[in-house]
Short mmCIF file of C-alpha atoms and ligand atoms in Angstrom, two decimals:
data_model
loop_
_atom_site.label_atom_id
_atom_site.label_comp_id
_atom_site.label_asym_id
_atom_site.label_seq_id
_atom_site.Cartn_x
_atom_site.Cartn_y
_atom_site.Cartn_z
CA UNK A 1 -29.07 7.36 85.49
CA UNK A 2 -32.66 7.87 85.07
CA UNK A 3 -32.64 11.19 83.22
CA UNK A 4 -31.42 10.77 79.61
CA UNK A 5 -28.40 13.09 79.20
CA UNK A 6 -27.69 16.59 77.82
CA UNK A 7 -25.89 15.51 74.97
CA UNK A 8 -27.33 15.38 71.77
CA UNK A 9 -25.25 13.42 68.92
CA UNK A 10 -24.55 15.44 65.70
CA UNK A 11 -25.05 12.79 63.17
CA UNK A 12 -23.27 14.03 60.00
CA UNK A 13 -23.20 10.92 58.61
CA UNK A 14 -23.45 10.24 54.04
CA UNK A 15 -25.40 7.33 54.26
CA UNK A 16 -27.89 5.46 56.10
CA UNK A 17 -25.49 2.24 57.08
CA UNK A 18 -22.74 4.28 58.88
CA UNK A 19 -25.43 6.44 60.78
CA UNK A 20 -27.12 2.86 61.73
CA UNK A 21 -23.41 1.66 62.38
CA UNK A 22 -23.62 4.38 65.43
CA UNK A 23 -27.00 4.12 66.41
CA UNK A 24 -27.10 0.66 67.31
CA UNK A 25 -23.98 0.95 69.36
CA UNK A 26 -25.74 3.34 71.08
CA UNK A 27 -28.99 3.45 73.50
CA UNK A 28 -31.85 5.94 74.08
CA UNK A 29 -31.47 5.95 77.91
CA UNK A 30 -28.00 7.47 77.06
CA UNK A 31 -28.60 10.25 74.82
CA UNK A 32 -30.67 12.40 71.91
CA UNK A 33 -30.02 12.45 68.48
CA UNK A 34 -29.37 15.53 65.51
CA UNK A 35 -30.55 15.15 62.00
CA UNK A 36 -29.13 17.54 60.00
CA UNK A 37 -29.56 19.12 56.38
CA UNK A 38 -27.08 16.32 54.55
CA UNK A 39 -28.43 13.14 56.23
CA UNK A 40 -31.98 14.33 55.80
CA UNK A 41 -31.61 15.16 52.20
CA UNK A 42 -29.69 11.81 51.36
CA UNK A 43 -31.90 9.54 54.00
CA UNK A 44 -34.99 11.97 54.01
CA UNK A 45 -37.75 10.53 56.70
CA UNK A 46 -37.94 7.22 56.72
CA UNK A 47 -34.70 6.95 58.63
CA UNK A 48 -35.86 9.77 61.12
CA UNK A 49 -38.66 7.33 61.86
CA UNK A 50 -36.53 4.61 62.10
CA UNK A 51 -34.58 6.29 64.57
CA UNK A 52 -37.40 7.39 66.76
CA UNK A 53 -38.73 3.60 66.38
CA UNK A 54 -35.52 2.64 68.04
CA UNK A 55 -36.23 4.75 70.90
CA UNK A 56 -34.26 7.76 70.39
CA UNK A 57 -35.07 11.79 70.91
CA UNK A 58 -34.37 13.17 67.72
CA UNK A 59 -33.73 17.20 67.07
CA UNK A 60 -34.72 17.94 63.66
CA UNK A 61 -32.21 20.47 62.11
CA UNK A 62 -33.50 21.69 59.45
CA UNK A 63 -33.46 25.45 59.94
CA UNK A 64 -36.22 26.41 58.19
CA UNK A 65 -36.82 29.93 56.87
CA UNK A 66 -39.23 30.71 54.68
CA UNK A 67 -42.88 33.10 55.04
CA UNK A 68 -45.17 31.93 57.42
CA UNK A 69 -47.13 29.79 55.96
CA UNK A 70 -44.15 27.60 54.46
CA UNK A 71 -42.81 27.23 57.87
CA UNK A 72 -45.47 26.18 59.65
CA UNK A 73 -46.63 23.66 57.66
CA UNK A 74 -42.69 22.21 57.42
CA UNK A 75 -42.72 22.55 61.48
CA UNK A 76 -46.47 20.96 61.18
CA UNK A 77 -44.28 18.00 59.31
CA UNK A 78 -41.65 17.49 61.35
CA UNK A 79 -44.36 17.25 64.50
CA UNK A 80 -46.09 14.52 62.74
CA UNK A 81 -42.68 12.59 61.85
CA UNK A 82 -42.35 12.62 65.92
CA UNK A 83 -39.31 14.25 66.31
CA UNK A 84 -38.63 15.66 70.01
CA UNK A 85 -37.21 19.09 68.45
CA UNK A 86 -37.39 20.94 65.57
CA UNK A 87 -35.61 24.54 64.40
CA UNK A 88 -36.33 27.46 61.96
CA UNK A 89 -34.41 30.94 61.58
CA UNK A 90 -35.27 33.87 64.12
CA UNK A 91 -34.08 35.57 61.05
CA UNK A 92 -37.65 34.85 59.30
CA UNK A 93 -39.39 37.52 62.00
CA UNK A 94 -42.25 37.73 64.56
CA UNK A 95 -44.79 36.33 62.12
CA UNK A 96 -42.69 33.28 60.61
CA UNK A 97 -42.12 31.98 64.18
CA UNK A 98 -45.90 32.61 65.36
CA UNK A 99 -47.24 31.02 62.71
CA UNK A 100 -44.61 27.88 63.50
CA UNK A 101 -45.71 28.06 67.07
CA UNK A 102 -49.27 27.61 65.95
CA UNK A 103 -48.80 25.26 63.75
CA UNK A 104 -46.53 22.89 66.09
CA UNK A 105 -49.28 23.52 69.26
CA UNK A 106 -51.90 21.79 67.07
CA UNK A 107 -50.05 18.81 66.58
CA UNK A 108 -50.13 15.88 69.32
CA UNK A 109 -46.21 15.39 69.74
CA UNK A 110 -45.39 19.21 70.26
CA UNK A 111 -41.59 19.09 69.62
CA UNK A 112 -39.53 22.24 70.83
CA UNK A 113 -39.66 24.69 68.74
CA UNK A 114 -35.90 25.98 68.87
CA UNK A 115 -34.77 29.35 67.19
CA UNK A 116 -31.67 29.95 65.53
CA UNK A 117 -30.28 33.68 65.94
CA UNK A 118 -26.79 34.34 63.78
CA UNK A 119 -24.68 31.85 62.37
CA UNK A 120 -20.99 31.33 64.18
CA UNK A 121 -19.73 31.35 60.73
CA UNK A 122 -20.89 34.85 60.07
CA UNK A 123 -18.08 37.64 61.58
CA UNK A 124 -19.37 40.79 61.98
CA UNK A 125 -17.80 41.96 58.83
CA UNK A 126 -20.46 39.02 56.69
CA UNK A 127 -23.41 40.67 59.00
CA UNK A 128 -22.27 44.11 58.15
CA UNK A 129 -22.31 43.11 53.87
CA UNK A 130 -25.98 41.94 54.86
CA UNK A 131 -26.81 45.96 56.16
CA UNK A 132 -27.11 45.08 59.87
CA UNK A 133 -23.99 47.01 61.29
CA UNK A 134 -24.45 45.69 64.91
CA UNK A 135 -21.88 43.53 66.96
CA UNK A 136 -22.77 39.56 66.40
CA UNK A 137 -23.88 39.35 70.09
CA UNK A 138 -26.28 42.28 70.39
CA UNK A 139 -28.02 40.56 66.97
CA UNK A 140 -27.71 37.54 68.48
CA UNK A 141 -29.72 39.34 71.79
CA UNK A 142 -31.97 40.83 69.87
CA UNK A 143 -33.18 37.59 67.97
CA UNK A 144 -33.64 35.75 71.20
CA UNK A 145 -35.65 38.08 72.60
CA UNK A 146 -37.99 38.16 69.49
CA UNK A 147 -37.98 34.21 69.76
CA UNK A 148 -39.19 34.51 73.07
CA UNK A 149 -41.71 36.61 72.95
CA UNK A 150 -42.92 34.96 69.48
CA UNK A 151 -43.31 31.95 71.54
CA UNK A 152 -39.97 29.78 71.07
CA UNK A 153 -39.01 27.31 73.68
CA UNK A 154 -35.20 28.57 72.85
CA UNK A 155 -32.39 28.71 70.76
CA UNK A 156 -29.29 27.21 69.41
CA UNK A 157 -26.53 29.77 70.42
CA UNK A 158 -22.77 29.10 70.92
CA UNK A 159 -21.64 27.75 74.72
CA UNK A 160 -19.47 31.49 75.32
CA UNK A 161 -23.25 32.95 74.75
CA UNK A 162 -24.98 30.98 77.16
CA UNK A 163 -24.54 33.29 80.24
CA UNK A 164 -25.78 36.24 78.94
CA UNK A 165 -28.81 34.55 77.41
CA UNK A 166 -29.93 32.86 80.27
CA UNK A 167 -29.69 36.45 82.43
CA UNK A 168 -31.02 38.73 79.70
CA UNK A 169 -33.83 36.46 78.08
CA UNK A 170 -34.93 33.81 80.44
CA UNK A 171 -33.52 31.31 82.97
CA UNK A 172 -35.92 28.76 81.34
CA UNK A 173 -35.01 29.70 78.01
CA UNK A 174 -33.82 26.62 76.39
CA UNK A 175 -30.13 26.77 75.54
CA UNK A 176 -28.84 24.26 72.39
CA UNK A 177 -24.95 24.61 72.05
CA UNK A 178 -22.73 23.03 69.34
CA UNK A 179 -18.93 24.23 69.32
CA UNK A 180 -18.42 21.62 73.01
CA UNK A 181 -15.83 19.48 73.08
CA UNK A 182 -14.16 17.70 75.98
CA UNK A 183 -10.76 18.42 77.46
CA UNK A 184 -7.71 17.23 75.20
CA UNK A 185 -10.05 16.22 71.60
CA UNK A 186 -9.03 17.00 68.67
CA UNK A 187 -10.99 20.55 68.44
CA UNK A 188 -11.43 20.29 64.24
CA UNK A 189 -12.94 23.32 62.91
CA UNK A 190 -14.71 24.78 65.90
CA UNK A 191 -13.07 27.21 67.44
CA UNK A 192 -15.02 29.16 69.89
CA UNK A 193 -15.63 26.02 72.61
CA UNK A 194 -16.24 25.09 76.15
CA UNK A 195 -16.03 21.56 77.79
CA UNK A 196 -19.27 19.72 78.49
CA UNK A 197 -19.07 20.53 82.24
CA UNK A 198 -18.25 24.28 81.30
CA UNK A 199 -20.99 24.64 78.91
CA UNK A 200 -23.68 23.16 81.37
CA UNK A 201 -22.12 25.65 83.84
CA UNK A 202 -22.68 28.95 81.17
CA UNK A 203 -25.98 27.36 81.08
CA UNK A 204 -26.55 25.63 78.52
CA UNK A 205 -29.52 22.67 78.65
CA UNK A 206 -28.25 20.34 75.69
CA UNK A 207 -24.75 19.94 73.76
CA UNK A 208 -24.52 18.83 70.42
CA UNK A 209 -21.61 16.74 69.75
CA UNK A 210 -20.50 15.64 67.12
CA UNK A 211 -16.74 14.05 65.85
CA UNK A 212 -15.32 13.69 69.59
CA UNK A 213 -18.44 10.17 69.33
CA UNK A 214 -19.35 9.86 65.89
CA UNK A 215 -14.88 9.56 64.47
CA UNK A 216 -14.13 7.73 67.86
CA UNK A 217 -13.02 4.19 67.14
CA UNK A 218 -15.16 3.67 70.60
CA UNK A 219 -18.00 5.68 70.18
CA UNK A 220 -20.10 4.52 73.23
CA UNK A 221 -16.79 5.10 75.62
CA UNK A 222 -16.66 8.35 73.97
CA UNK A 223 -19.93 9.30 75.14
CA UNK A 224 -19.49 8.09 78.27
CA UNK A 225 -16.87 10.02 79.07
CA UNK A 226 -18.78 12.99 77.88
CA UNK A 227 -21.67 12.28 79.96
CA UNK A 228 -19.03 11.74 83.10
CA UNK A 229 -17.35 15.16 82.40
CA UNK A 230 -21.48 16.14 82.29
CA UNK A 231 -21.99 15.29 85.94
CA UNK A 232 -18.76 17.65 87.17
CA UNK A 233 -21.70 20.57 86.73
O1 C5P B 301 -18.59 17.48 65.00
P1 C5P B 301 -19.07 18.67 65.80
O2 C5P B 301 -19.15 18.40 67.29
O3 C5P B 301 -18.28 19.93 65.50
O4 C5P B 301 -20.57 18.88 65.31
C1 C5P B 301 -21.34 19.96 65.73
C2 C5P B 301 -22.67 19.98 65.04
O5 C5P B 301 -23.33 21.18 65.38
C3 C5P B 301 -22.62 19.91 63.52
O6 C5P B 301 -23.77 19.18 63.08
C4 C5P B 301 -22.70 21.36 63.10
O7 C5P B 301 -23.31 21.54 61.86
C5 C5P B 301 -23.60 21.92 64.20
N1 C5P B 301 -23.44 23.35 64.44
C6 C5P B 301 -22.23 23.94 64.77
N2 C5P B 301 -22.15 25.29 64.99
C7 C5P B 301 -23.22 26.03 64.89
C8 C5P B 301 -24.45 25.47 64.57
C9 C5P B 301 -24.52 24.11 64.34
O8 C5P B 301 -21.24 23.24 64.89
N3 C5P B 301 -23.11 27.31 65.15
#
């Protein structure tokens, strides 16, 4: 293969030794990597530069939110880390994702800048207690249209989303989509998902998988399965 694969490893990992217990049985050529709020706070950089000195793409997923300013110089941070992607909330408005745009353009890596739109944990009764009474996937519409014309390279949206997105945004809108798993895994908690080959199908340019590699006793056969169910698409 001389393309790296769609898949992008979620690594929810406590500590720094069982993340590096994946990692090494793992190689660039084969796939990205997800830092996420609980790795980051326990490892913090260093080991996102460790993990990009080994080779690896690494998404960022921090989510920030916060007024412009704030934002852009986090997403200035993250640029100068090297990470290959980075997200903040579509939530935060026009200006908050300008000013991360900006501030991500004057860097020299330019990660993409990835917006999130509502959270698959929220139903539309949560939304509703937050006084937007509007179905989850008109909001979820609405904020990727902002993030596109606020100058987003895409967003993270659930695989069932992915169709509509790429039709009513953009067809090179950059679709990120947790909540994949491949035929017969254990689904855990998600419960809205596709298979790899499905999601790619909906549209979607990178899945972010998690437990079906990372709690596999084999995690690089794992993946390669994954990335064989990939090439169905
Ligand atoms: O283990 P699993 O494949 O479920 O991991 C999916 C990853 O994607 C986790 O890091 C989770 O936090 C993240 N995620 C998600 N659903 C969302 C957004 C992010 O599962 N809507």
């Amino acid at each position: 293969m001389n393309q790296i694969s769609p898949v992008v490893i979620a690594l929810d990992f406590k500590d720094k030794a069982s993340t590096l217990n994946l990692v090494n049985q793992l190689q660039p050529e084969l796939c990205r990597l997800k830092v996420g709020k609980e790795l980051f706070v326990r490892c913090g950089p260093d080991l996102v530069k460790e993990l990009i000195g080994k080779g690896f793409d690494v998404f960022l997923d921090l989510k920030f939110y916060d007024i412009p300013n704030t934002v852009a110089a986090a997403c200035e941070a993250a640029a100068d880390l090297g990470v290959w992607m980075v997200n903040v909330h579509a939530s935060g408005g026009r200006k908050m994702m300008q000013a991360a745009r900006k501030a991500i353009s004057g860097t020299s890596q330019k990660p993409l800048l990835i917006g999130v739109t509502v959270l698959t944990s929220l139903s539309r009764q949560d939304i509703a207690e937050t006084g937007l009474d509007i179905e989850p996937e008109l909001q979820v519409l609405r904020l990727a249209n902002l993030a596109r014309d606020s100058g987003l390279d895409g967003v993270v949206c659930s695989p069932l989303e992915a169709e509509l997105l790429k039709q009513e945004v953009a067809e090179d809108f950059c679709l990120v989509t947790p909540g994949v798993r491949p035929a017969g895994s254990d689904v855990g908690d998600q419960q809205r998902i596709m298979t790899p080959s499905q999601a790619l199908l909906a549209g979607s340019d990178y899945l972010v998988i998690g437990r079906p590699i990372t709690a596999s006793k084999n995690p690089l056969k794992a993946l390669e399965a994954i990335i064989a169910d990939c090439q169905i698409s």
